[in-house]
Coordinates of C-alpha atoms in Angstrom, one line a residue:
M1 CA 116.8 124.0 94.0
R2 CA 113.0 124.2 94.6
R3 CA 110.5 123.1 92.1
L4 CA 108.8 125.3 89.6
T5 CA 105.5 126.7 90.9
T6 CA 103.9 126.5 87.5
V7 CA 104.2 123.3 85.5
L8 CA 103.2 122.5 81.9
V9 CA 100.0 120.6 81.4
S10 CA 100.3 117.8 78.8
A11 CA 98.2 115.0 77.4
C12 CA 97.3 112.0 79.6
A13 CA 99.0 108.7 78.9
A14 CA 98.1 105.1 79.6
A15 CA 98.9 102.6 82.5
L16 CA 100.6 99.5 84.2
F17 CA 99.7 96.1 85.5
A18 CA 97.9 94.5 88.4
V19 CA 99.3 94.7 91.9
M20 CA 98.7 92.1 94.6
T21 CA 97.9 93.8 97.8
V22 CA 98.4 92.2 101.1
I23 CA 95.6 93.1 103.5
L24 CA 97.3 94.4 106.7
G25 CA 94.3 95.9 108.5
S26 CA 92.7 99.3 108.5
P27 CA 94.2 102.1 110.6
A28 CA 92.4 102.7 113.9
A29 CA 92.4 106.5 114.7
A30 CA 90.1 109.4 115.2
A31 CA 91.4 111.1 112.0
T32 CA 89.8 110.2 108.7
L33 CA 90.7 110.0 105.0
V34 CA 89.5 113.1 103.2
E35 CA 89.1 113.5 99.4
V36 CA 90.4 116.8 97.9
T37 CA 88.5 117.6 94.6
S38 CA 90.4 120.7 93.6
F39 CA 94.1 120.7 94.4
G40 CA 95.7 122.4 91.3
S41 CA 97.0 121.4 87.9
N42 CA 95.8 117.8 87.2
P43 CA 96.8 116.6 83.7
G44 CA 96.8 113.0 84.9
N45 CA 93.0 113.3 85.8
M46 CA 93.9 111.8 89.2
R47 CA 91.9 111.7 92.4
M48 CA 93.5 112.9 95.7
H49 CA 92.9 111.7 99.2
V50 CA 94.8 113.0 102.3
Y51 CA 95.2 111.6 105.8
V52 CA 96.1 114.2 108.5
P53 CA 96.7 112.6 111.9
D54 CA 95.1 114.3 114.9
S55 CA 98.5 115.0 116.4
H56 CA 101.3 116.4 114.3
P57 CA 104.0 119.1 114.3
A58 CA 103.3 122.6 113.1
S59 CA 105.2 121.7 109.9
P60 CA 104.7 118.0 109.3
A61 CA 106.5 115.8 106.9
I62 CA 104.6 114.5 103.8
V63 CA 104.5 110.9 102.5
V64 CA 103.0 110.2 99.1
A65 CA 101.8 106.5 99.2
M66 CA 100.8 105.0 95.8
H67 CA 98.7 101.9 95.0
G68 CA 99.3 99.2 92.4
C69 CA 97.4 98.7 89.2
G70 CA 93.7 98.1 89.6
G71 CA 93.8 99.8 93.1
S72 CA 92.9 103.2 94.5
G73 CA 94.1 105.7 97.1
P74 CA 91.4 104.7 99.6
G75 CA 92.2 101.0 98.9
F76 CA 95.9 101.5 99.7
Y77 CA 94.9 103.5 102.8
Q78 CA 93.0 100.5 104.0
S79 CA 95.5 97.8 103.0
S80 CA 98.8 99.4 104.1
E81 CA 100.2 100.5 107.4
F82 CA 101.2 104.1 106.5
A83 CA 98.2 105.8 108.1
S84 CA 98.7 104.1 111.4
L85 CA 102.4 105.0 111.3
A86 CA 101.3 108.6 110.6
D87 CA 99.2 108.5 113.8
R88 CA 102.3 107.4 115.7
Y89 CA 104.9 109.8 114.1
G90 CA 102.9 112.8 113.0
F91 CA 103.4 113.0 109.2
I92 CA 100.7 113.6 106.6
V93 CA 100.0 110.9 103.9
I94 CA 98.8 111.7 100.4
Y95 CA 97.0 108.8 98.7
P96 CA 96.7 109.5 94.9
T97 CA 94.4 107.4 92.7
A98 CA 95.6 106.8 89.2
T99 CA 93.0 106.6 86.4
Q100 CA 95.1 105.7 83.3
S101 CA 95.1 102.4 81.5
A102 CA 97.6 100.6 79.2
G103 CA 96.4 97.0 79.5
F104 CA 95.5 97.3 83.1
G105 CA 93.2 99.9 84.7
N106 CA 94.2 102.6 87.3
C107 CA 97.9 102.5 86.8
F108 CA 100.5 105.3 87.3
D109 CA 101.9 106.6 84.0
T110 CA 105.6 105.6 84.0
W111 CA 105.7 105.0 80.2
S112 CA 104.8 108.2 78.3
D113 CA 107.3 110.7 77.1
A114 CA 105.3 113.5 78.9
A115 CA 105.7 111.7 82.2
K116 CA 109.5 111.2 81.7
Q117 CA 110.4 114.9 81.8
R118 CA 110.2 117.3 84.6
G119 CA 107.1 119.5 84.1
G120 CA 106.2 117.5 81.0
G121 CA 102.6 116.6 82.2
S122 CA 100.6 113.5 83.0
D123 CA 100.6 111.9 86.5
P124 CA 103.9 113.4 87.8
V125 CA 102.6 117.0 87.5
S126 CA 99.3 116.0 89.2
I127 CA 101.2 114.4 92.1
V128 CA 103.4 117.5 92.6
S129 CA 100.2 119.6 92.6
M130 CA 98.9 117.4 95.5
I131 CA 102.2 118.0 97.4
D132 CA 101.9 121.8 96.8
Y133 CA 98.3 121.6 98.1
V134 CA 99.3 119.9 101.4
E135 CA 102.2 122.4 101.9
R136 CA 99.7 125.3 101.4
T137 CA 96.8 123.9 103.4
Y138 CA 98.5 122.0 106.2
Q139 CA 101.9 123.8 106.3
G140 CA 103.6 120.6 105.2
D141 CA 107.4 120.8 105.4
P142 CA 108.8 121.2 101.8
N143 CA 112.1 119.8 103.0
R144 CA 110.6 116.5 104.2
V145 CA 108.6 115.1 101.3
Y146 CA 108.9 111.3 100.6
A147 CA 107.4 108.8 98.1
T148 CA 106.5 105.1 98.5
G149 CA 104.3 102.7 96.7
S150 CA 103.6 99.1 95.7
S151 CA 104.0 97.6 92.1
S152 CA 102.8 100.4 89.8
G153 CA 103.1 102.7 92.9
G154 CA 106.6 101.4 93.5
M155 CA 107.5 102.1 89.8
M156 CA 106.1 105.6 90.2
T157 CA 108.2 106.1 93.3
Q158 CA 111.4 105.6 91.4
H159 CA 109.9 107.7 88.5
M160 CA 109.1 110.7 90.8
L161 CA 112.5 110.7 92.4
A162 CA 114.1 110.8 89.0
V163 CA 111.9 113.5 87.5
Y164 CA 111.6 115.7 90.6
P165 CA 114.8 115.2 92.6
D166 CA 114.4 118.6 94.3
V167 CA 110.9 117.8 95.6
F168 CA 111.6 114.5 97.4
K169 CA 114.0 113.7 100.2
A170 CA 113.9 109.9 99.8
G171 CA 111.7 107.1 98.4
A172 CA 110.8 103.4 99.2
S173 CA 109.9 101.4 96.2
F174 CA 108.1 98.0 96.6
M175 CA 108.3 95.7 93.6
G176 CA 109.1 98.6 91.2
V177 CA 111.3 99.0 88.1
P178 CA 114.0 101.4 87.2
F179 CA 113.2 104.8 85.7
T180 CA 112.6 104.6 81.8
C181 CA 112.3 100.8 82.0
F182 CA 109.1 101.0 79.9
A183 CA 109.6 102.2 76.3
G184 CA 106.0 103.3 75.9
A185 CA 102.4 102.2 76.5
S186 CA 102.7 99.2 74.2
D187 CA 105.6 97.9 76.4
Y188 CA 103.5 98.0 79.5
P189 CA 101.4 94.8 79.6
P190 CA 103.6 92.0 81.1
G191 CA 102.8 89.5 78.4
S192 CA 104.6 91.6 75.8
S193 CA 106.8 93.9 77.9
R194 CA 110.5 94.0 77.3
C195 CA 110.9 95.7 80.6
T196 CA 109.2 93.0 82.7
G197 CA 109.8 90.1 80.3
G198 CA 112.8 89.0 82.4
S199 CA 115.6 90.0 80.0
M200 CA 116.0 93.7 80.7
D201 CA 119.7 94.4 81.1
R202 CA 121.4 97.8 80.8
T203 CA 124.7 99.1 82.2
P204 CA 124.7 101.1 85.4
Q205 CA 125.9 104.1 83.3
Q206 CA 122.9 103.8 80.9
W207 CA 120.5 103.6 83.8
G208 CA 122.1 106.6 85.6
D209 CA 122.2 108.7 82.4
A210 CA 118.4 108.2 82.1
V211 CA 117.8 109.7 85.5
R212 CA 120.2 112.6 84.8
Q213 CA 118.5 113.4 81.5
A214 CA 115.0 113.7 83.2
Y215 CA 116.0 117.1 84.7
P216 CA 118.9 118.4 82.6
G217 CA 121.2 120.8 84.4
Y218 CA 120.1 119.7 87.9
S219 CA 123.1 119.7 90.2
G220 CA 121.5 119.6 93.7
P221 CA 121.3 116.6 96.1
R222 CA 119.6 113.4 95.0
P223 CA 116.9 111.7 97.1
R224 CA 118.0 108.5 98.8
M225 CA 116.4 105.3 97.6
Q226 CA 115.1 102.1 99.4
L227 CA 114.2 99.1 97.1
W228 CA 112.2 96.0 98.0
H229 CA 111.5 92.9 95.9
G230 CA 110.5 89.3 96.4
T231 CA 112.7 86.6 95.1
S232 CA 109.7 84.6 93.7
D233 CA 108.0 87.6 92.0
T234 CA 107.1 86.5 88.5
L235 CA 104.9 89.4 87.5
V236 CA 107.7 92.0 88.0
P237 CA 110.8 89.8 87.8
Y238 CA 113.2 89.8 90.8
S239 CA 116.0 90.5 88.3
L240 CA 114.8 94.1 88.0
L241 CA 115.9 94.7 91.6
R242 CA 119.5 94.4 90.4
E243 CA 118.8 96.9 87.6
S244 CA 117.3 99.4 90.0
I245 CA 120.3 99.0 92.3
E246 CA 122.6 99.7 89.3
Q247 CA 120.6 102.8 88.4
W248 CA 120.5 104.5 91.7
T249 CA 124.1 103.6 92.9
N250 CA 125.3 105.1 89.6
V251 CA 123.2 108.2 90.2
F252 CA 125.1 108.6 93.5
G253 CA 128.4 107.6 92.1
L254 CA 128.6 104.5 94.3
S255 CA 130.2 101.1 93.8
Q256 CA 128.0 98.2 92.8
T257 CA 129.4 96.3 95.8
P258 CA 127.4 96.9 99.0
T259 CA 129.2 98.5 101.9
S260 CA 127.3 96.2 104.3
T261 CA 124.8 93.3 104.3
D262 CA 122.6 91.9 107.0
T263 CA 119.3 90.1 107.8
P264 CA 117.1 92.4 109.8
Q265 CA 114.4 89.8 109.9
A266 CA 114.0 86.2 108.9
N267 CA 114.1 85.8 105.1
W268 CA 114.9 89.6 104.7
N269 CA 118.4 90.1 103.1
R270 CA 119.4 93.7 103.2
S271 CA 122.3 95.3 101.2
R272 CA 123.4 98.9 101.9
Y273 CA 125.4 101.3 99.7
A274 CA 126.9 104.2 101.7
N275 CA 129.0 107.1 100.6
P276 CA 132.5 107.7 102.1
S277 CA 131.0 109.6 105.0
G278 CA 128.9 106.5 106.0
T279 CA 125.5 107.9 104.9
V280 CA 123.4 105.1 103.3
Q281 CA 122.2 106.4 99.9
V282 CA 120.7 103.2 98.5
E283 CA 119.3 100.3 100.4
A284 CA 117.9 97.1 98.9
Y285 CA 115.8 94.3 100.5
S286 CA 115.5 90.8 98.9
I287 CA 112.6 89.0 100.5
Q288 CA 113.2 85.2 100.2
G289 CA 110.2 83.3 98.7
A290 CA 107.9 86.3 98.4
G291 CA 105.9 86.8 95.3
H292 CA 104.2 89.9 94.0
A293 CA 102.7 90.8 97.4
L294 CA 104.7 93.6 99.1
P295 CA 104.7 95.4 101.4
Q296 CA 104.0 92.8 104.1
S297 CA 103.4 93.6 107.7
G298 CA 106.2 95.6 109.3
M299 CA 107.8 96.7 106.1
A300 CA 106.2 100.1 106.0
L301 CA 107.9 100.9 109.4
Y302 CA 111.3 100.1 107.8
A303 CA 110.5 102.6 105.0
I304 CA 109.5 105.3 107.5
E305 CA 112.7 104.7 109.5
F306 CA 114.7 105.0 106.3
F307 CA 113.0 108.4 105.7
G308 CA 114.0 109.5 109.2
L309 CA 110.5 110.0 110.4
T310 CA 110.6 107.8 113.5
T311 CA 112.4 110.4 115.5
S312 CA 111.3 114.0 116.1
P313 CA 113.6 117.0 115.5
T314 CA 115.1 118.4 118.7
D315 CA 112.6 120.8 120.2
T316 CA 113.4 122.7 123.4
T317 CA 111.0 125.6 123.0
P318 CA 107.9 125.4 125.2
P319 CA 104.4 126.4 124.0
T320 CA 102.9 129.7 125.0
T321 CA 101.1 130.0 128.3
P322 CA 97.3 129.0 128.2
G323 CA 94.6 131.6 129.1
T324 CA 93.1 131.7 132.6
P325 CA 90.7 128.8 133.1
V326 CA 87.1 129.4 133.8
A327 CA 85.1 127.0 136.0
S328 CA 81.5 126.0 135.3
N329 CA 79.0 123.2 136.1
V330 CA 80.5 122.9 139.6
T331 CA 78.9 120.1 141.6
A332 CA 79.9 118.3 144.8
A333 CA 82.3 116.0 143.0
S334 CA 83.1 117.6 139.6
A335 CA 83.8 120.8 137.7
T336 CA 84.3 121.8 134.1
L337 CA 87.2 124.1 133.1
T338 CA 87.7 125.9 129.8
W339 CA 90.6 128.2 128.7
T340 CA 92.2 129.9 125.7
A341 CA 94.5 127.8 123.6
S342 CA 98.3 127.9 123.6
T343 CA 100.5 128.0 120.5
D344 CA 103.4 125.6 119.8
Q345 CA 106.6 127.4 119.1
G346 CA 109.2 124.7 118.6
G347 CA 107.9 122.6 115.7
S348 CA 107.0 119.4 117.5
G349 CA 103.3 120.3 117.7
L350 CA 100.9 121.1 120.5
A351 CA 100.1 117.7 122.3
G352 CA 97.7 118.9 125.0
Y353 CA 97.3 120.4 128.5
N354 CA 98.0 119.4 132.1
V355 CA 95.7 120.7 134.9
Y356 CA 97.2 121.1 138.4
R357 CA 95.9 122.1 141.8
E358 CA 97.8 124.6 143.8
Q359 CA 98.6 122.8 147.1
G360 CA 101.8 123.8 148.8
A361 CA 105.2 122.5 147.9
T362 CA 104.0 120.0 145.3
D363 CA 101.0 120.6 143.1
P364 CA 99.2 117.4 142.1
Q365 CA 98.1 116.9 138.6
L366 CA 94.3 116.6 138.4
G367 CA 94.0 115.6 134.7
Q368 CA 95.1 116.0 131.1
S369 CA 93.2 117.1 128.0
T370 CA 93.9 117.4 124.2
T371 CA 91.4 120.2 123.9
T372 CA 90.8 123.5 125.7
S373 CA 88.4 122.0 128.3
I374 CA 88.2 119.3 130.8
T375 CA 85.7 118.0 133.3
L376 CA 87.4 117.1 136.6
T377 CA 85.7 114.3 138.6
G378 CA 86.3 112.7 141.9
L379 CA 86.6 116.1 143.7
S380 CA 85.8 116.5 147.4
A381 CA 82.5 118.1 148.4
N382 CA 82.3 121.5 149.9
T383 CA 86.0 122.1 149.2
Q384 CA 87.8 125.1 147.7
Y385 CA 90.1 124.4 144.7
Q386 CA 92.6 126.7 143.1
V387 CA 93.8 125.2 139.7
Y388 CA 96.0 126.2 136.8
V389 CA 96.8 124.9 133.3
R390 CA 100.1 124.2 131.5
A391 CA 100.4 123.3 127.8
R392 CA 102.7 120.5 126.6
D393 CA 104.2 119.9 123.1
G394 CA 105.2 116.7 121.3
A395 CA 108.7 116.9 122.6
G396 CA 107.5 117.1 126.2
N397 CA 108.1 120.8 126.8
L398 CA 105.7 122.5 129.3
S399 CA 104.5 126.0 129.1
G400 CA 104.4 128.4 132.0
N401 CA 101.5 128.3 134.5
S402 CA 98.3 130.0 133.5
A403 CA 96.7 132.3 136.0
P404 CA 94.7 130.2 138.6
A405 CA 91.0 129.7 138.8
T406 CA 89.2 129.3 142.1
F407 CA 86.0 127.5 142.8
T408 CA 84.3 125.6 145.6
T409 CA 82.5 122.4 145.2
A410 CA 78.9 122.0 146.4
A411 CA 78.0 120.3 149.6
T412 CA 77.3 116.5 149.4
G413 CA 73.9 115.9 147.8
G414 CA 73.8 119.4 146.3
D415 CA 72.6 118.1 142.9
T416 CA 70.1 115.2 143.0
T417 CA 68.0 116.3 140.0
P418 CA 68.4 114.0 137.0
P419 CA 68.3 115.4 133.4
T420 CA 65.1 115.2 131.4
A421 CA 64.7 112.2 129.1
P422 CA 66.1 112.6 125.6
A423 CA 63.3 113.1 123.0
G424 CA 62.8 112.5 119.4
L425 CA 65.0 109.4 119.0
T426 CA 65.3 108.4 115.3
A427 CA 67.4 106.1 113.3
S428 CA 68.6 106.6 109.7
G429 CA 71.2 105.4 107.2
T430 CA 70.7 101.8 108.3
T431 CA 72.9 99.3 106.4
A432 CA 73.7 95.6 106.8
T433 CA 76.1 96.4 109.6
G434 CA 75.2 99.7 111.2
T435 CA 72.7 102.5 111.8
S436 CA 72.9 106.2 112.9
L437 CA 70.9 107.5 115.8
T438 CA 69.9 111.2 116.6
W439 CA 67.8 112.7 119.4
T440 CA 66.9 116.0 121.0
A441 CA 69.1 117.2 123.8
S442 CA 68.1 116.7 127.5
A443 CA 67.9 119.6 130.0
D444 CA 69.5 119.7 133.4
D445 CA 70.0 122.2 136.2
T446 CA 73.8 121.8 136.2
G447 CA 74.3 120.6 132.6
V448 CA 74.2 117.3 130.7
T449 CA 77.7 115.7 130.4
G450 CA 76.8 112.8 128.0
Y451 CA 74.4 110.1 126.9
D452 CA 74.3 106.4 127.2
I453 CA 73.1 104.4 124.2
L454 CA 71.2 101.2 125.0
R455 CA 70.4 98.3 122.6
A456 CA 68.2 95.2 122.8
P457 CA 67.9 92.4 120.2
G458 CA 64.7 91.6 118.4
A459 CA 61.3 93.4 118.1
T460 CA 60.1 92.2 121.5
G461 CA 61.7 90.9 124.7
G462 CA 65.5 90.9 125.1
T463 CA 67.4 93.1 127.7
F464 CA 68.6 96.6 126.9
T465 CA 72.4 96.8 127.4
Q466 CA 74.7 99.8 127.0
V467 CA 76.6 99.7 123.7
G468 CA 78.2 103.2 123.7
T469 CA 78.3 106.7 124.9
S470 CA 78.1 110.1 123.2
A471 CA 78.9 113.6 124.2
T472 CA 76.6 114.9 121.5
T473 CA 73.1 114.1 120.3
S474 CA 74.1 111.5 117.8
F475 CA 75.7 108.1 117.7
T476 CA 76.6 105.5 115.0
D477 CA 76.3 101.9 116.0
T478 CA 78.4 99.4 113.9
G479 CA 79.2 95.7 113.9
L480 CA 75.5 94.7 113.6
T481 CA 74.3 91.5 111.9
A482 CA 72.6 91.6 108.5
N483 CA 68.9 91.1 108.2
T484 CA 68.4 91.5 112.0
T485 CA 66.0 93.6 114.2
Y486 CA 67.3 95.8 117.0
R487 CA 65.7 98.3 119.4
Y488 CA 67.4 101.4 120.9
Q489 CA 66.9 103.8 123.8
V490 CA 69.0 106.7 125.0
R491 CA 69.4 108.2 128.5
A492 CA 71.3 111.4 129.7
R493 CA 73.8 111.9 132.5
D494 CA 74.8 115.0 134.4
A495 CA 78.1 115.9 136.2
A496 CA 76.7 114.7 139.6
G497 CA 76.1 111.2 138.1
N498 CA 72.3 111.6 138.0
V499 CA 70.7 109.5 135.1
S500 CA 67.6 110.5 133.2
P501 CA 64.7 108.3 132.3
V502 CA 65.2 106.5 129.0
S503 CA 63.9 107.9 125.8
S504 CA 61.2 106.4 123.7
T505 CA 62.3 103.2 121.8
V506 CA 63.2 103.2 118.1
Q507 CA 63.4 99.9 116.1
I508 CA 65.5 99.1 113.0
T509 CA 66.1 96.1 110.8
T510 CA 69.5 95.9 109.1
Q511 CA 69.7 95.3 105.4
G512 CA 69.9 91.8 104.0
G513 CA 73.7 91.6 103.5
T514 CA 74.7 89.0 101.0
T515 CA 71.4 87.2 100.5
G516 CA 71.1 88.4 96.8
A517 CA 72.4 86.3 93.9
C518 CA 75.5 87.2 91.9
S519 CA 77.8 85.8 89.2
A520 CA 81.6 85.8 88.7
T521 CA 83.1 86.0 85.2
P522 CA 87.0 85.7 84.9
T523 CA 89.1 87.4 82.2
V524 CA 92.6 86.0 81.5
Q525 CA 94.8 89.2 81.3
S526 CA 98.0 87.4 80.5
Q527 CA 99.7 84.0 80.5
W528 CA 103.4 82.9 80.4
G529 CA 105.2 79.6 80.9
N530 CA 104.8 79.2 84.6
G531 CA 102.0 81.6 85.6
Y532 CA 99.1 83.8 84.6
V533 CA 97.1 86.8 85.7
I534 CA 93.3 86.9 85.8
Q535 CA 92.1 90.5 85.7
P536 CA 89.4 91.4 86.1
L537 CA 87.2 88.8 87.8
T538 CA 83.9 90.7 87.2
I539 CA 81.2 90.4 89.9
T540 CA 77.6 91.1 88.8
N541 CA 74.6 91.4 91.0
T542 CA 72.0 89.2 89.2
S543 CA 69.3 89.7 91.9
T544 CA 66.6 92.3 92.2
S545 CA 67.9 93.8 95.4
T546 CA 71.1 95.5 96.5
I547 CA 73.8 93.3 97.9
T548 CA 76.4 94.8 100.4
S549 CA 79.1 92.1 100.1
W550 CA 79.9 89.1 98.0
T551 CA 81.9 85.8 98.2
V552 CA 83.4 84.0 95.3
T553 CA 84.8 80.5 95.3
F554 CA 86.8 78.8 92.6
T555 CA 89.2 75.8 92.2
L556 CA 92.8 76.0 91.2
P557 CA 94.1 73.2 88.9
A558 CA 96.4 70.7 90.6
G559 CA 99.9 72.1 91.2
H560 CA 98.8 75.7 90.7
T561 CA 99.5 78.2 93.6
L562 CA 98.0 81.6 94.2
T563 CA 100.8 84.1 94.5
G564 CA 98.9 87.4 94.9
S565 CA 95.6 89.2 94.7
W566 CA 94.2 92.7 95.0
N567 CA 91.0 94.5 96.1
A568 CA 89.6 91.5 98.1
T569 CA 90.2 89.3 101.1
I570 CA 91.6 85.8 100.1
S571 CA 91.6 82.5 101.9
T572 CA 92.6 79.1 100.6
S573 CA 91.9 75.5 101.5
G574 CA 93.8 73.0 99.4
Q575 CA 93.0 74.1 95.8
T576 CA 89.8 75.9 96.8
V577 CA 90.1 79.7 96.9
T578 CA 87.5 81.9 98.7
V579 CA 87.4 85.6 97.8
R580 CA 85.5 88.1 99.9
S581 CA 84.7 91.7 99.0
V582 CA 86.3 94.6 100.8
S583 CA 84.6 97.9 101.9
H584 CA 84.9 99.8 98.6
N585 CA 83.6 97.1 96.2
G586 CA 81.0 95.0 98.1
T587 CA 77.9 97.0 97.5
L588 CA 76.2 96.4 94.2
A589 CA 72.8 97.6 93.0
P590 CA 70.7 95.2 91.0
G591 CA 72.4 94.6 87.6
A592 CA 75.6 96.4 88.7
S593 CA 79.1 95.0 88.3
T594 CA 82.5 95.5 89.8
A595 CA 85.7 94.7 87.9
S596 CA 88.3 95.7 90.5
F597 CA 89.4 92.2 91.7
G598 CA 92.1 90.0 90.1
F599 CA 94.8 87.6 91.1
Q600 CA 98.1 86.0 89.9
A601 CA 98.9 82.3 90.1
S602 CA 102.0 80.1 89.3
R603 CA 101.8 76.7 87.6
P604 CA 104.2 73.9 86.6
N605 CA 105.7 74.4 83.2
G606 CA 103.5 72.9 80.5
N607 CA 100.3 72.8 82.6
T608 CA 98.1 75.2 80.7
A609 CA 94.9 74.5 82.7
L610 CA 93.1 77.5 84.3
P611 CA 90.9 77.8 87.4
S612 CA 87.3 76.6 87.1
G613 CA 84.1 76.3 89.1
Y614 CA 83.5 79.9 89.8
T615 CA 80.5 80.5 92.1
C616 CA 79.3 83.7 93.7
A617 CA 77.0 84.3 96.7

């Protein structure tokens, strides 16, 4: 059964607690995270970001990836591996940002009555609107929609699969709780929560009935569930993993005894619960010694494998044949070809084009392109070439041959005229670590093929070295040092390899980085016998100039151990903790504050001391 196209809009509710995010490294890809400001019904007042990889099938799968309390969609994009996996396997990732609060800020609503019923309102309706938007805008596959998340996002994963079983195919919940574990907003903060207080215990039948009551009358297939939890998690107790297993095995009518157990990696204990045909419906991972700090490196891949997204559907249908290529900018050693695009027909997505030379029994391949043009280099002078193009899809199928194009390269030395020097070089948007350059295009008798960007240190002296290239009249240089002077020049190249004179020089000085003054003020969110959460640790710029990053140090009492953190990069040396800002919370105007950082620590029973000696620079 497919979901309703119109859902009820209800009042927004409150939130959940802080998640400790493990920094795994930003995805490196040409695609970028894009915010969508109008995606449909949004009773949860949420923000939506979407990541669409450059290469994907015509109807890609959709993964909803949800952050923990105090986090954001862009923050989870930066700190998890789902976007880099999307680049590899061609699925789209939705990153929602929760805005509700029930003791902690920016938490997904898994406590309100509105959120516990299909179409009832609040965050679940907003998330389904995001999925509908991706299906409409990017032709996302409605039969391959998945949910995952960490802490509050892991709780929302189990929540969404209960409320919208017809929307999702499977879910992977990191450090979550069973559906309806929270009685209401007042039961949410960990210091007073019955759900996360360590004593929650219901029968499998009670847990399963809660899921069935979320969508009364639903008789279709249920989404498969993968569960992850650390054995040393004290914020969301490890005992809740057993309660989640009981809930979802009961939903599927499975035994509480796993059908198989194994250790896929060191300290990872996996239990699987399969139906009589051998299909694993529920899968649970106990991570030995881990606190509230999942997913760790490599775990996202196991989630994507559980979803079935690491293998492409069988596709044996080739793309349509490309249009006849047209040759231009022909020199003694190169030529540019352009053609009309092909269309993928088998669902694995158009991957690019191969260019061949007609040359007897075996036609050699001259190059590949992911666009509808290519510049062939290394050609022989004064030689006739007859070339054609074939499209290829993600499954490796090749289209038919295009009609051929014929051209003859120029005699050796045919083009010895360099392009004119680029003009009007300017720099703008200079920060502590980067600057953006623009200039006016050069002119050339056979066409400019690109530009070299040159940089020298200091206001005088220093040698200009090439730091990048651009096919357009702009370039952004990054990785610069704060409060440092640099000079730039640009030169043009043509297809024959001729290089223009350099442009005029532009000089920039990067911003001052972290030279301003700041303060750090801790707030104790909750305490219990052997641990505590400090949320937020408020950072305030006390200087008269903008700072672009900050570093806080503090000392843990003897015997205390940091077990998790979020929205910052953490390092420890003995009992000294060093906290460094991340990209989305480092820049503060004079007098401005950020309250996005927090951490959890464990302590020996009876030791009620708290961290001290907070300094900020």
